[in-house]
mmCIF file of C-alpha atoms in Angstrom:
data_model
loop_
_atom_site.group_PDB
_atom_site.id
_atom_site.type_symbol
_atom_site.label_atom_id
_atom_site.label_comp_id
_atom_site.label_asym_id
_atom_site.label_seq_id
_atom_site.Cartn_x
_atom_site.Cartn_y
_atom_site.Cartn_z
ATOM 1 C CA UNK A 1 -112.677 -247.475 -47.432
ATOM 2 C CA UNK A 2 -114.550 -244.097 -47.220
ATOM 3 C CA UNK A 3 -117.472 -244.303 -44.803
ATOM 4 C CA UNK A 4 -118.282 -240.722 -45.080
ATOM 5 C CA UNK A 5 -117.599 -239.651 -48.676
ATOM 6 C CA UNK A 6 -119.099 -236.056 -48.086
ATOM 7 C CA UNK A 7 -116.969 -235.433 -45.108
ATOM 8 C CA UNK A 8 -113.898 -236.700 -46.823
ATOM 9 C CA UNK A 9 -114.429 -234.465 -49.966
ATOM 10 C CA UNK A 10 -115.279 -231.276 -47.845
ATOM 11 C CA UNK A 11 -112.030 -232.099 -45.878
ATOM 12 C CA UNK A 12 -109.939 -232.282 -49.040
ATOM 13 C CA UNK A 13 -111.366 -229.075 -50.426
ATOM 14 C CA UNK A 14 -110.832 -227.340 -47.071
ATOM 15 C CA UNK A 15 -107.285 -228.500 -46.847
ATOM 16 C CA UNK A 16 -106.675 -227.291 -50.465
ATOM 17 C CA UNK A 17 -108.227 -223.970 -49.683
ATOM 18 C CA UNK A 18 -106.071 -223.397 -46.654
ATOM 19 C CA UNK A 19 -102.662 -224.487 -48.049
ATOM 20 C CA UNK A 20 -102.978 -223.610 -51.825
ATOM 21 C CA UNK A 21 -103.319 -226.094 -54.733
ATOM 22 C CA UNK A 22 -100.314 -228.195 -55.402
ATOM 23 C CA UNK A 23 -100.117 -231.899 -56.156
ATOM 24 C CA UNK A 24 -98.417 -232.556 -52.860
ATOM 25 C CA UNK A 25 -101.040 -230.864 -50.853
ATOM 26 C CA UNK A 26 -103.684 -232.873 -52.872
ATOM 27 C CA UNK A 27 -102.027 -236.061 -51.879
ATOM 28 C CA UNK A 28 -101.505 -235.081 -48.340
ATOM 29 C CA UNK A 29 -104.965 -233.902 -47.983
ATOM 30 C CA UNK A 30 -106.465 -237.014 -49.377
ATOM 31 C CA UNK A 31 -104.455 -239.078 -46.795
ATOM 32 C CA UNK A 32 -105.466 -236.824 -43.968
ATOM 33 C CA UNK A 33 -109.167 -237.157 -45.010
ATOM 34 C CA UNK A 34 -109.148 -240.928 -45.378
ATOM 35 C CA UNK A 35 -107.759 -241.222 -41.867
ATOM 36 C CA UNK A 36 -110.130 -238.523 -40.468
ATOM 37 C CA UNK A 37 -113.125 -240.484 -41.830
ATOM 38 C CA UNK A 38 -111.777 -243.744 -40.341
ATOM 39 C CA UNK A 39 -111.643 -241.811 -37.078
ATOM 40 C CA UNK A 40 -115.226 -240.482 -37.525
ATOM 41 C CA UNK A 41 -116.450 -244.079 -38.299
ATOM 42 C CA UNK A 42 -114.806 -245.273 -35.055
ATOM 43 C CA UNK A 43 -116.997 -242.956 -33.143
ATOM 44 C CA UNK A 44 -120.065 -244.530 -34.721
ATOM 45 C CA UNK A 45 -122.203 -241.330 -34.807
ATOM 46 C CA UNK A 46 -125.833 -241.730 -36.028
ATOM 47 C CA UNK A 47 -125.931 -240.853 -39.515
ATOM 48 C CA UNK A 48 -128.084 -237.602 -39.989
ATOM 49 C CA UNK A 49 -130.703 -237.911 -42.786
ATOM 50 C CA UNK A 50 -131.524 -234.866 -44.799
ATOM 51 C CA UNK A 51 -134.325 -235.828 -47.099
ATOM 52 C CA UNK A 52 -135.107 -232.159 -47.905
ATOM 53 C CA UNK A 53 -131.661 -230.620 -47.834
ATOM 54 C CA UNK A 54 -132.817 -228.012 -50.536
ATOM 55 C CA UNK A 55 -134.635 -226.143 -47.760
ATOM 56 C CA UNK A 56 -131.350 -225.554 -45.717
ATOM 57 C CA UNK A 57 -130.645 -222.198 -47.575
ATOM 58 C CA UNK A 58 -134.103 -220.959 -46.431
ATOM 59 C CA UNK A 59 -133.232 -221.879 -42.855
ATOM 60 C CA UNK A 60 -129.814 -220.052 -42.941
ATOM 61 C CA UNK A 61 -131.224 -217.146 -44.505
ATOM 62 C CA UNK A 62 -134.170 -216.798 -41.846
ATOM 63 C CA UNK A 63 -131.506 -217.181 -39.250
ATOM 64 C CA UNK A 64 -129.058 -214.679 -40.502
ATOM 65 C CA UNK A 65 -131.881 -212.128 -40.654
ATOM 66 C CA UNK A 66 -133.042 -212.933 -37.344
ATOM 67 C CA UNK A 67 -129.504 -212.761 -35.869
ATOM 68 C CA UNK A 68 -129.043 -209.129 -37.509
ATOM 69 C CA UNK A 69 -132.439 -208.010 -36.206
ATOM 70 C CA UNK A 70 -131.932 -209.172 -32.569
ATOM 71 C CA UNK A 71 -128.431 -207.778 -32.566
ATOM 72 C CA UNK A 72 -129.992 -204.438 -33.150
ATOM 73 C CA UNK A 73 -132.674 -204.963 -30.566
ATOM 74 C CA UNK A 74 -130.239 -206.321 -27.919
ATOM 75 C CA UNK A 75 -127.844 -203.548 -28.673
ATOM 76 C CA UNK A 76 -130.480 -200.828 -28.329
ATOM 77 C CA UNK A 77 -131.635 -202.314 -25.023
ATOM 78 C CA UNK A 78 -128.209 -202.302 -23.583
ATOM 79 C CA UNK A 79 -127.282 -198.855 -24.979
ATOM 80 C CA UNK A 80 -130.474 -196.851 -23.900
ATOM 81 C CA UNK A 81 -130.221 -198.046 -20.369
ATOM 82 C CA UNK A 82 -133.378 -200.051 -20.532
ATOM 83 C CA UNK A 83 -131.465 -202.815 -19.010
ATOM 84 C CA UNK A 84 -132.584 -201.847 -15.464
ATOM 85 C CA UNK A 85 -136.243 -201.991 -16.263
ATOM 86 C CA UNK A 86 -136.673 -204.802 -18.866
ATOM 87 C CA UNK A 87 -138.310 -207.994 -17.717
ATOM 88 C CA UNK A 88 -136.477 -211.090 -18.472
ATOM 89 C CA UNK A 89 -137.573 -214.628 -17.709
ATOM 90 C CA UNK A 90 -137.730 -218.391 -18.312
ATOM 91 C CA UNK A 91 -140.075 -220.101 -20.670
ATOM 92 C CA UNK A 92 -140.722 -223.740 -21.208
ATOM 93 C CA UNK A 93 -141.420 -224.656 -24.964
ATOM 94 C CA UNK A 94 -142.839 -227.910 -25.634
ATOM 95 C CA UNK A 95 -141.292 -229.443 -28.867
ATOM 96 C CA UNK A 96 -142.290 -231.980 -31.290
ATOM 97 C CA UNK A 97 -138.730 -232.509 -32.635
ATOM 98 C CA UNK A 98 -137.019 -235.731 -31.505
ATOM 99 C CA UNK A 99 -134.138 -236.074 -34.165
ATOM 100 C CA UNK A 100 -130.861 -235.357 -32.261
ATOM 101 C CA UNK A 101 -129.424 -233.575 -35.065
ATOM 102 C CA UNK A 102 -132.363 -231.322 -35.483
ATOM 103 C CA UNK A 103 -132.478 -230.548 -31.754
ATOM 104 C CA UNK A 104 -128.732 -229.649 -32.016
ATOM 105 C CA UNK A 105 -129.396 -227.280 -34.872
ATOM 106 C CA UNK A 106 -132.182 -225.702 -32.928
ATOM 107 C CA UNK A 107 -130.003 -225.180 -30.027
ATOM 108 C CA UNK A 108 -127.322 -223.561 -32.194
ATOM 109 C CA UNK A 109 -129.889 -221.291 -33.662
ATOM 110 C CA UNK A 110 -131.650 -220.285 -30.390
ATOM 111 C CA UNK A 111 -128.267 -219.668 -28.660
ATOM 112 C CA UNK A 112 -126.600 -217.675 -31.353
ATOM 113 C CA UNK A 113 -129.446 -215.316 -31.694
ATOM 114 C CA UNK A 114 -128.881 -212.558 -28.987
ATOM 115 C CA UNK A 115 -131.486 -212.303 -26.525
ATOM 116 C CA UNK A 116 -132.446 -215.954 -26.231
ATOM 117 C CA UNK A 117 -130.416 -218.717 -24.734
ATOM 118 C CA UNK A 118 -131.206 -222.356 -24.760
ATOM 119 C CA UNK A 119 -130.795 -223.675 -21.152
ATOM 120 C CA UNK A 120 -131.811 -227.402 -20.987
ATOM 121 C CA UNK A 121 -133.734 -229.978 -22.915
ATOM 122 C CA UNK A 122 -135.851 -232.481 -21.176
ATOM 123 C CA UNK A 123 -136.245 -235.587 -23.143
ATOM 124 C CA UNK A 124 -138.889 -237.169 -20.968
ATOM 125 C CA UNK A 125 -141.661 -234.443 -21.305
ATOM 126 C CA UNK A 126 -139.855 -233.322 -24.640
ATOM 127 C CA UNK A 127 -139.598 -229.486 -23.435
ATOM 128 C CA UNK A 128 -136.849 -227.062 -23.483
ATOM 129 C CA UNK A 129 -136.141 -224.294 -20.988
ATOM 130 C CA UNK A 130 -135.220 -221.030 -22.712
ATOM 131 C CA UNK A 131 -134.294 -217.719 -21.094
ATOM 132 C CA UNK A 132 -135.372 -214.707 -22.897
ATOM 133 C CA UNK A 133 -133.808 -211.267 -22.190
ATOM 134 C CA UNK A 134 -136.818 -209.103 -23.214
ATOM 135 C CA UNK A 135 -139.865 -211.173 -22.265
ATOM 136 C CA UNK A 136 -142.839 -209.104 -23.040
ATOM 137 C CA UNK A 137 -145.232 -211.850 -24.201
ATOM 138 C CA UNK A 138 -144.463 -215.430 -23.163
ATOM 139 C CA UNK A 139 -146.923 -216.907 -25.736
ATOM 140 C CA UNK A 140 -145.597 -214.912 -28.586
ATOM 141 C CA UNK A 141 -142.140 -216.118 -27.952
ATOM 142 C CA UNK A 142 -143.313 -219.726 -27.790
ATOM 143 C CA UNK A 143 -145.364 -219.348 -30.976
ATOM 144 C CA UNK A 144 -142.182 -217.716 -32.645
ATOM 145 C CA UNK A 145 -139.937 -220.550 -31.901
ATOM 146 C CA UNK A 146 -142.415 -223.199 -32.902
ATOM 147 C CA UNK A 147 -143.687 -221.696 -36.186
ATOM 148 C CA UNK A 148 -140.434 -219.996 -37.355
ATOM 149 C CA UNK A 149 -137.818 -222.540 -36.539
ATOM 150 C CA UNK A 150 -139.340 -225.804 -35.423
ATOM 151 C CA UNK A 151 -141.786 -226.216 -38.325
ATOM 152 C CA UNK A 152 -138.915 -225.697 -40.732
ATOM 153 C CA UNK A 153 -136.650 -228.064 -38.922
ATOM 154 C CA UNK A 154 -139.474 -230.672 -38.830
ATOM 155 C CA UNK A 155 -139.902 -230.474 -42.562
ATOM 156 C CA UNK A 156 -136.097 -230.757 -43.207
ATOM 157 C CA UNK A 157 -135.296 -233.766 -41.031
ATOM 158 C CA UNK A 158 -138.428 -235.732 -40.909
ATOM 159 C CA UNK B 1 -107.375 -191.537 -48.791
ATOM 160 C CA UNK B 2 -108.076 -195.264 -48.372
ATOM 161 C CA UNK B 3 -105.011 -195.504 -46.205
ATOM 162 C CA UNK B 4 -106.268 -192.871 -43.754
ATOM 163 C CA UNK B 5 -109.819 -194.393 -43.483
ATOM 164 C CA UNK B 6 -108.288 -197.770 -42.757
ATOM 165 C CA UNK B 7 -105.880 -196.555 -40.314
ATOM 166 C CA UNK B 8 -108.562 -194.798 -38.281
ATOM 167 C CA UNK B 9 -111.005 -197.796 -38.481
ATOM 168 C CA UNK B 10 -108.287 -200.313 -37.423
ATOM 169 C CA UNK B 11 -107.279 -197.864 -34.566
ATOM 170 C CA UNK B 12 -110.986 -197.616 -33.559
ATOM 171 C CA UNK B 13 -111.568 -201.386 -33.612
ATOM 172 C CA UNK B 14 -108.298 -201.868 -31.468
ATOM 173 C CA UNK B 15 -109.551 -199.335 -28.821
ATOM 174 C CA UNK B 16 -113.016 -200.895 -28.772
ATOM 175 C CA UNK B 17 -111.721 -204.418 -28.292
ATOM 176 C CA UNK B 18 -109.186 -203.348 -25.614
ATOM 177 C CA UNK B 19 -112.042 -201.583 -23.684
ATOM 178 C CA UNK B 20 -114.028 -204.727 -24.105
ATOM 179 C CA UNK B 21 -111.376 -206.827 -22.621
ATOM 180 C CA UNK B 22 -110.842 -204.567 -19.840
ATOM 181 C CA UNK B 23 -114.714 -204.543 -19.017
ATOM 182 C CA UNK B 24 -114.624 -208.525 -19.220
ATOM 183 C CA UNK B 25 -111.695 -208.436 -16.706
ATOM 184 C CA UNK B 26 -113.750 -206.092 -14.479
ATOM 185 C CA UNK B 27 -116.567 -208.516 -14.363
ATOM 186 C CA UNK B 28 -114.269 -211.383 -13.858
ATOM 187 C CA UNK B 29 -112.856 -209.584 -10.808
ATOM 188 C CA UNK B 30 -116.256 -208.467 -9.482
ATOM 189 C CA UNK B 31 -117.823 -211.965 -9.738
ATOM 190 C CA UNK B 32 -120.070 -212.263 -7.814
ATOM 191 C CA UNK B 33 -120.250 -216.084 -8.505
ATOM 192 C CA UNK B 34 -118.032 -218.716 -10.049
ATOM 193 C CA UNK B 35 -120.241 -218.956 -13.253
ATOM 194 C CA UNK B 36 -119.862 -215.198 -13.836
ATOM 195 C CA UNK B 37 -116.087 -215.457 -13.712
ATOM 196 C CA UNK B 38 -116.120 -218.301 -16.167
ATOM 197 C CA UNK B 39 -118.395 -216.494 -18.616
ATOM 198 C CA UNK B 40 -116.017 -213.364 -18.214
ATOM 199 C CA UNK B 41 -113.147 -215.648 -18.971
ATOM 200 C CA UNK B 42 -114.812 -216.888 -22.098
ATOM 201 C CA UNK B 43 -115.666 -213.449 -23.156
ATOM 202 C CA UNK B 44 -112.059 -212.333 -22.663
ATOM 203 C CA UNK B 45 -110.886 -215.269 -24.823
ATOM 204 C CA UNK B 46 -113.182 -214.392 -27.567
ATOM 205 C CA UNK B 47 -112.251 -210.643 -27.326
ATOM 206 C CA UNK B 48 -108.474 -211.391 -27.440
ATOM 207 C CA UNK B 49 -109.092 -213.634 -30.551
ATOM 208 C CA UNK B 50 -110.691 -210.926 -32.283
ATOM 209 C CA UNK B 51 -107.931 -208.357 -31.225
ATOM 210 C CA UNK B 52 -105.434 -210.634 -32.666
ATOM 211 C CA UNK B 53 -107.125 -210.860 -35.859
ATOM 212 C CA UNK B 54 -107.385 -206.991 -36.090
ATOM 213 C CA UNK B 55 -103.663 -206.923 -35.151
ATOM 214 C CA UNK B 56 -102.982 -209.262 -37.966
ATOM 215 C CA UNK B 57 -104.771 -206.955 -40.384
ATOM 216 C CA UNK B 58 -102.639 -204.079 -39.092
ATOM 217 C CA UNK B 59 -99.375 -205.890 -39.531
ATOM 218 C CA UNK B 60 -100.278 -207.693 -42.637
ATOM 219 C CA UNK B 61 -99.134 -211.005 -41.244
ATOM 220 C CA UNK B 62 -100.855 -214.283 -41.556
ATOM 221 C CA UNK B 63 -99.251 -215.753 -38.494
ATOM 222 C CA UNK B 64 -101.639 -213.651 -36.215
ATOM 223 C CA UNK B 65 -104.671 -215.705 -37.767
ATOM 224 C CA UNK B 66 -103.096 -218.920 -36.443
ATOM 225 C CA UNK B 67 -102.445 -217.357 -33.099
ATOM 226 C CA UNK B 68 -106.195 -216.378 -32.884
ATOM 227 C CA UNK B 69 -107.400 -219.854 -34.085
ATOM 228 C CA UNK B 70 -105.182 -221.569 -31.233
ATOM 229 C CA UNK B 71 -106.641 -218.767 -28.826
ATOM 230 C CA UNK B 72 -110.111 -219.727 -29.672
ATOM 231 C CA UNK B 73 -109.524 -223.329 -29.274
ATOM 232 C CA UNK B 74 -107.910 -223.051 -25.828
ATOM 233 C CA UNK B 75 -110.705 -220.783 -24.732
ATOM 234 C CA UNK B 76 -113.334 -223.214 -25.769
ATOM 235 C CA UNK B 77 -111.618 -226.119 -24.012
ATOM 236 C CA UNK B 78 -110.910 -224.163 -20.890
ATOM 237 C CA UNK B 79 -114.445 -222.905 -20.649
ATOM 238 C CA UNK B 80 -116.003 -226.333 -21.337
ATOM 239 C CA UNK B 81 -113.593 -227.802 -18.476
ATOM 240 C CA UNK B 82 -114.568 -225.161 -15.929
ATOM 241 C CA UNK B 83 -118.377 -225.503 -16.772
ATOM 242 C CA UNK B 84 -118.110 -229.226 -16.090
ATOM 243 C CA UNK B 85 -116.080 -228.594 -12.883
ATOM 244 C CA UNK B 86 -118.807 -226.220 -11.557
ATOM 245 C CA UNK B 87 -121.549 -228.814 -12.452
ATOM 246 C CA UNK B 88 -120.096 -231.954 -11.139
ATOM 247 C CA UNK B 89 -116.994 -231.005 -8.969
ATOM 248 C CA UNK B 90 -114.761 -232.999 -11.396
ATOM 249 C CA UNK B 91 -113.593 -232.611 -14.978
ATOM 250 C CA UNK B 92 -113.342 -236.139 -16.198
ATOM 251 C CA UNK B 93 -115.512 -238.793 -14.883
ATOM 252 C CA UNK C 1 -99.911 -194.046 -34.299
ATOM 253 C CA UNK C 2 -97.952 -195.908 -36.900
ATOM 254 C CA UNK C 3 -99.002 -196.496 -40.465
ATOM 255 C CA UNK C 4 -100.164 -199.365 -42.505
ATOM 256 C CA UNK C 5 -97.639 -199.466 -45.137
ATOM 257 C CA UNK C 6 -98.729 -202.599 -46.843
ATOM 258 C CA UNK C 7 -102.324 -201.477 -47.437
ATOM 259 C CA UNK C 8 -101.336 -198.469 -49.540
ATOM 260 C CA UNK C 9 -102.476 -200.149 -52.751
ATOM 261 C CA UNK C 10 -105.912 -200.986 -51.335
ATOM 262 C CA UNK C 11 -108.542 -199.608 -53.460
ATOM 263 C CA UNK C 12 -110.966 -196.997 -51.894
ATOM 264 C CA UNK C 13 -114.167 -199.172 -52.147
ATOM 265 C CA UNK C 14 -112.372 -202.014 -50.381
ATOM 266 C CA UNK C 15 -111.153 -199.803 -47.673
ATOM 267 C CA UNK C 16 -114.590 -198.480 -47.040
ATOM 268 C CA UNK C 17 -116.036 -201.964 -46.844
ATOM 269 C CA UNK C 18 -113.353 -203.141 -44.548
ATOM 270 C CA UNK C 19 -113.644 -200.136 -42.174
ATOM 271 C CA UNK C 20 -117.472 -200.494 -42.134
ATOM 272 C CA UNK C 21 -117.256 -204.177 -41.086
ATOM 273 C CA UNK C 22 -114.485 -203.424 -38.600
ATOM 274 C CA UNK C 23 -116.295 -200.641 -36.871
ATOM 275 C CA UNK C 24 -119.553 -202.752 -36.805
ATOM 276 C CA UNK C 25 -117.865 -205.800 -35.423
ATOM 277 C CA UNK C 26 -115.840 -204.076 -32.786
ATOM 278 C CA UNK C 27 -118.444 -201.878 -31.816
ATOM 279 C CA UNK C 28 -120.945 -204.708 -31.215
ATOM 280 C CA UNK C 29 -118.481 -206.489 -29.251
ATOM 281 C CA UNK C 30 -117.837 -203.477 -26.985
ATOM 282 C CA UNK C 31 -121.776 -202.863 -26.554
ATOM 283 C CA UNK C 32 -121.974 -206.617 -25.692
ATOM 284 C CA UNK C 33 -119.366 -206.146 -23.139
ATOM 285 C CA UNK C 34 -120.809 -203.100 -21.543
ATOM 286 C CA UNK C 35 -124.162 -204.993 -21.211
ATOM 287 C CA UNK C 36 -122.152 -207.790 -19.664
ATOM 288 C CA UNK C 37 -120.952 -205.338 -16.951
ATOM 289 C CA UNK C 38 -124.344 -203.575 -16.421
ATOM 290 C CA UNK C 39 -126.856 -206.341 -16.278
ATOM 291 C CA UNK C 40 -127.866 -207.345 -12.969
ATOM 292 C CA UNK C 41 -128.474 -211.395 -12.984
ATOM 293 C CA UNK C 42 -126.425 -214.153 -14.346
ATOM 294 C CA UNK C 43 -129.068 -215.401 -16.670
ATOM 295 C CA UNK C 44 -129.442 -211.922 -18.254
ATOM 296 C CA UNK C 45 -125.703 -211.626 -18.458
ATOM 297 C CA UNK C 46 -125.367 -214.738 -20.427
ATOM 298 C CA UNK C 47 -127.089 -213.008 -23.408
ATOM 299 C CA UNK C 48 -124.478 -210.179 -23.569
ATOM 300 C CA UNK C 49 -121.477 -211.872 -24.945
ATOM 301 C CA UNK C 50 -123.540 -213.315 -27.823
ATOM 302 C CA UNK C 51 -123.457 -209.989 -29.390
ATOM 303 C CA UNK C 52 -119.537 -210.353 -29.652
ATOM 304 C CA UNK C 53 -119.932 -213.852 -30.774
ATOM 305 C CA UNK C 54 -122.557 -213.510 -33.635
ATOM 306 C CA UNK C 55 -121.991 -210.288 -35.375
ATOM 307 C CA UNK C 56 -118.866 -209.070 -33.667
ATOM 308 C CA UNK C 57 -116.864 -212.056 -34.969
ATOM 309 C CA UNK C 58 -118.730 -212.031 -38.126
ATOM 310 C CA UNK C 59 -117.975 -208.486 -38.843
ATOM 311 C CA UNK C 60 -114.356 -208.724 -38.159
ATOM 312 C CA UNK C 61 -113.952 -212.060 -39.929
ATOM 313 C CA UNK C 62 -115.568 -210.368 -42.923
ATOM 314 C CA UNK C 63 -113.427 -207.404 -42.732
ATOM 315 C CA UNK C 64 -110.223 -209.608 -42.576
ATOM 316 C CA UNK C 65 -111.466 -211.804 -45.429
ATOM 317 C CA UNK C 66 -112.028 -208.810 -47.751
ATOM 318 C CA UNK C 67 -108.784 -207.241 -46.826
ATOM 319 C CA UNK C 68 -106.480 -210.183 -47.518
ATOM 320 C CA UNK C 69 -108.578 -211.126 -50.604
ATOM 321 C CA UNK C 70 -108.196 -207.752 -52.215
ATOM 322 C CA UNK C 71 -104.465 -207.294 -51.150
ATOM 323 C CA UNK C 72 -103.289 -210.790 -52.324
ATOM 324 C CA UNK C 73 -105.692 -211.043 -55.217
ATOM 325 C CA UNK C 74 -106.748 -214.488 -54.312
ATOM 326 C CA UNK C 75 -109.561 -215.803 -52.197
ATOM 327 C CA UNK C 76 -108.501 -216.103 -48.677
ATOM 328 C CA UNK C 77 -110.815 -218.484 -46.684
ATOM 329 C CA UNK C 78 -108.730 -219.171 -43.648
ATOM 330 C CA UNK C 79 -111.137 -216.780 -41.657
ATOM 331 C CA UNK C 80 -114.137 -218.799 -42.459
ATOM 332 C CA UNK C 81 -112.693 -221.565 -40.018
ATOM 333 C CA UNK C 82 -112.687 -219.012 -37.256
ATOM 334 C CA UNK C 83 -116.220 -218.057 -38.028
ATOM 335 C CA UNK C 84 -117.458 -221.649 -38.068
ATOM 336 C CA UNK C 85 -115.445 -222.470 -34.953
ATOM 337 C CA UNK C 86 -117.070 -219.604 -32.936
ATOM 338 C CA UNK C 87 -120.547 -220.478 -34.421
ATOM 339 C CA UNK C 88 -120.366 -224.067 -33.277
ATOM 340 C CA UNK C 89 -118.514 -223.652 -29.988
ATOM 341 C CA UNK C 90 -120.544 -220.747 -28.295
ATOM 342 C CA UNK C 91 -123.638 -222.448 -27.947
ATOM 343 C CA UNK C 92 -121.911 -225.344 -26.394
ATOM 344 C CA UNK C 93 -120.039 -223.219 -23.785
ATOM 345 C CA UNK C 94 -123.086 -221.252 -22.924
ATOM 346 C CA UNK C 95 -125.297 -224.080 -22.641
ATOM 347 C CA UNK C 96 -122.954 -225.919 -20.364
ATOM 348 C CA UNK C 97 -122.375 -222.845 -18.109
ATOM 349 C CA UNK C 98 -126.099 -222.174 -17.932
ATOM 350 C CA UNK C 99 -126.807 -225.746 -16.968
ATOM 351 C CA UNK C 100 -124.015 -225.476 -14.317
ATOM 352 C CA UNK C 101 -125.451 -222.326 -12.952
ATOM 353 C CA UNK C 102 -128.996 -223.921 -12.940
ATOM 354 C CA UNK C 103 -127.740 -226.858 -11.038
ATOM 355 C CA UNK C 104 -125.823 -224.790 -8.553
ATOM 356 C CA UNK C 105 -128.835 -222.530 -8.042
ATOM 357 C CA UNK C 106 -131.184 -225.512 -7.563
ATOM 358 C CA UNK C 107 -129.146 -227.257 -5.072
ATOM 359 C CA UNK C 108 -128.680 -224.046 -2.946
ATOM 360 C CA UNK C 109 -132.409 -223.486 -3.189
ATOM 361 C CA UNK C 110 -131.970 -219.867 -4.630
ATOM 362 C CA UNK C 111 -135.352 -218.242 -5.630
ATOM 363 C CA UNK C 112 -136.184 -217.140 -9.247
ATOM 364 C CA UNK C 113 -134.976 -220.500 -10.880
ATOM 365 C CA UNK C 114 -137.764 -222.753 -12.467
ATOM 366 C CA UNK C 115 -137.754 -226.216 -10.936
ATOM 367 C CA UNK C 116 -136.273 -229.285 -12.658
ATOM 368 C CA UNK C 117 -138.616 -231.337 -14.804
ATOM 369 C CA UNK C 118 -139.111 -235.070 -14.398
ATOM 370 C CA UNK C 119 -135.958 -237.086 -14.938
ATOM 371 C CA UNK C 120 -135.626 -240.676 -16.007
ATOM 372 C CA UNK C 121 -134.178 -242.075 -12.805
ATOM 373 C CA UNK C 122 -132.755 -240.506 -9.707
ATOM 374 C CA UNK C 123 -129.106 -239.481 -9.947
ATOM 375 C CA UNK C 124 -129.165 -239.684 -13.745
ATOM 376 C CA UNK C 125 -129.634 -236.289 -15.389
ATOM 377 C CA UNK C 126 -131.169 -235.920 -18.906
ATOM 378 C CA UNK C 127 -128.528 -234.784 -21.410
ATOM 379 C CA UNK C 128 -129.375 -231.672 -23.468
ATOM 380 C CA UNK C 129 -128.762 -232.251 -27.088
#
């Protein structure tokens, strides 16, 4: 009856948080979550496996810190008028990640950090094309992405 | 005291976001290519969503929050459809 | 300039916190859009709106959450929905737009665009995840 118990539970909690806790909303939220999880099951997504979920807070804190830092960096580039002189460019980064969920998380991380944008992933030679706004050292960016995010994601998802 | 601070910061935020929307509209009219215009439209949607949230704080009504949620959803769907159109020349294959 | 009547009982610390987040969020969004107008090429311009969608949205969502939570003296989490929504959708739109731009530039043979990598079979593009 409940193919995705975690999804259903978080839907009920979200429903109650949005509408206030009453018995009627509890029942309505349960009905909605059951139907939503049936709909999710009909889509047949690959169940993501998270053997080391306790490392997720570490990833979130690293990413939040990096977003703050690169927000300041990009804002200063845009404000001080260096935008005419900065050298931006494309880099290709070979990846060891193969799990689709992990790749999606990496794409969200790379894109939501200002200054780097994930352009396209090539599954045949397992590399990703990334555009960097302030490209001073290509190798440094490659090492940064591989050691700071990919190593942690590999540990979480595999 | 707190009322004055809040009034000034809310006004400042509204002016900032309105200017940002004007700049995004400028980029949309200037182009030069279709992808620039679509990106400008997306920025315009996000900025109007934020402006609605600040407006909700100013008036104290929660209804603006729902309006901004709908705005964000419409913006996402519109941008995805336009990007697909740019890539393939059709929206639904 | 009108007044904010309903906020008169807001304590000073909350007003300061809300103002700080509002000014940071709106200011970052404005800076991002200024960059959006000033940067010369499309691939550089794609970075500018992420300022508004990361901490621009984050700051205003945070300000709104603190504001309504302190005023109504119960936790208001509606705004988290907008935060999650923007965080999840922005990468999708930016990635799709960037791939569309790459595709258009490649078919027109514009300079300054990296060549396409090997694909599985002709006519079938490799999907980005």
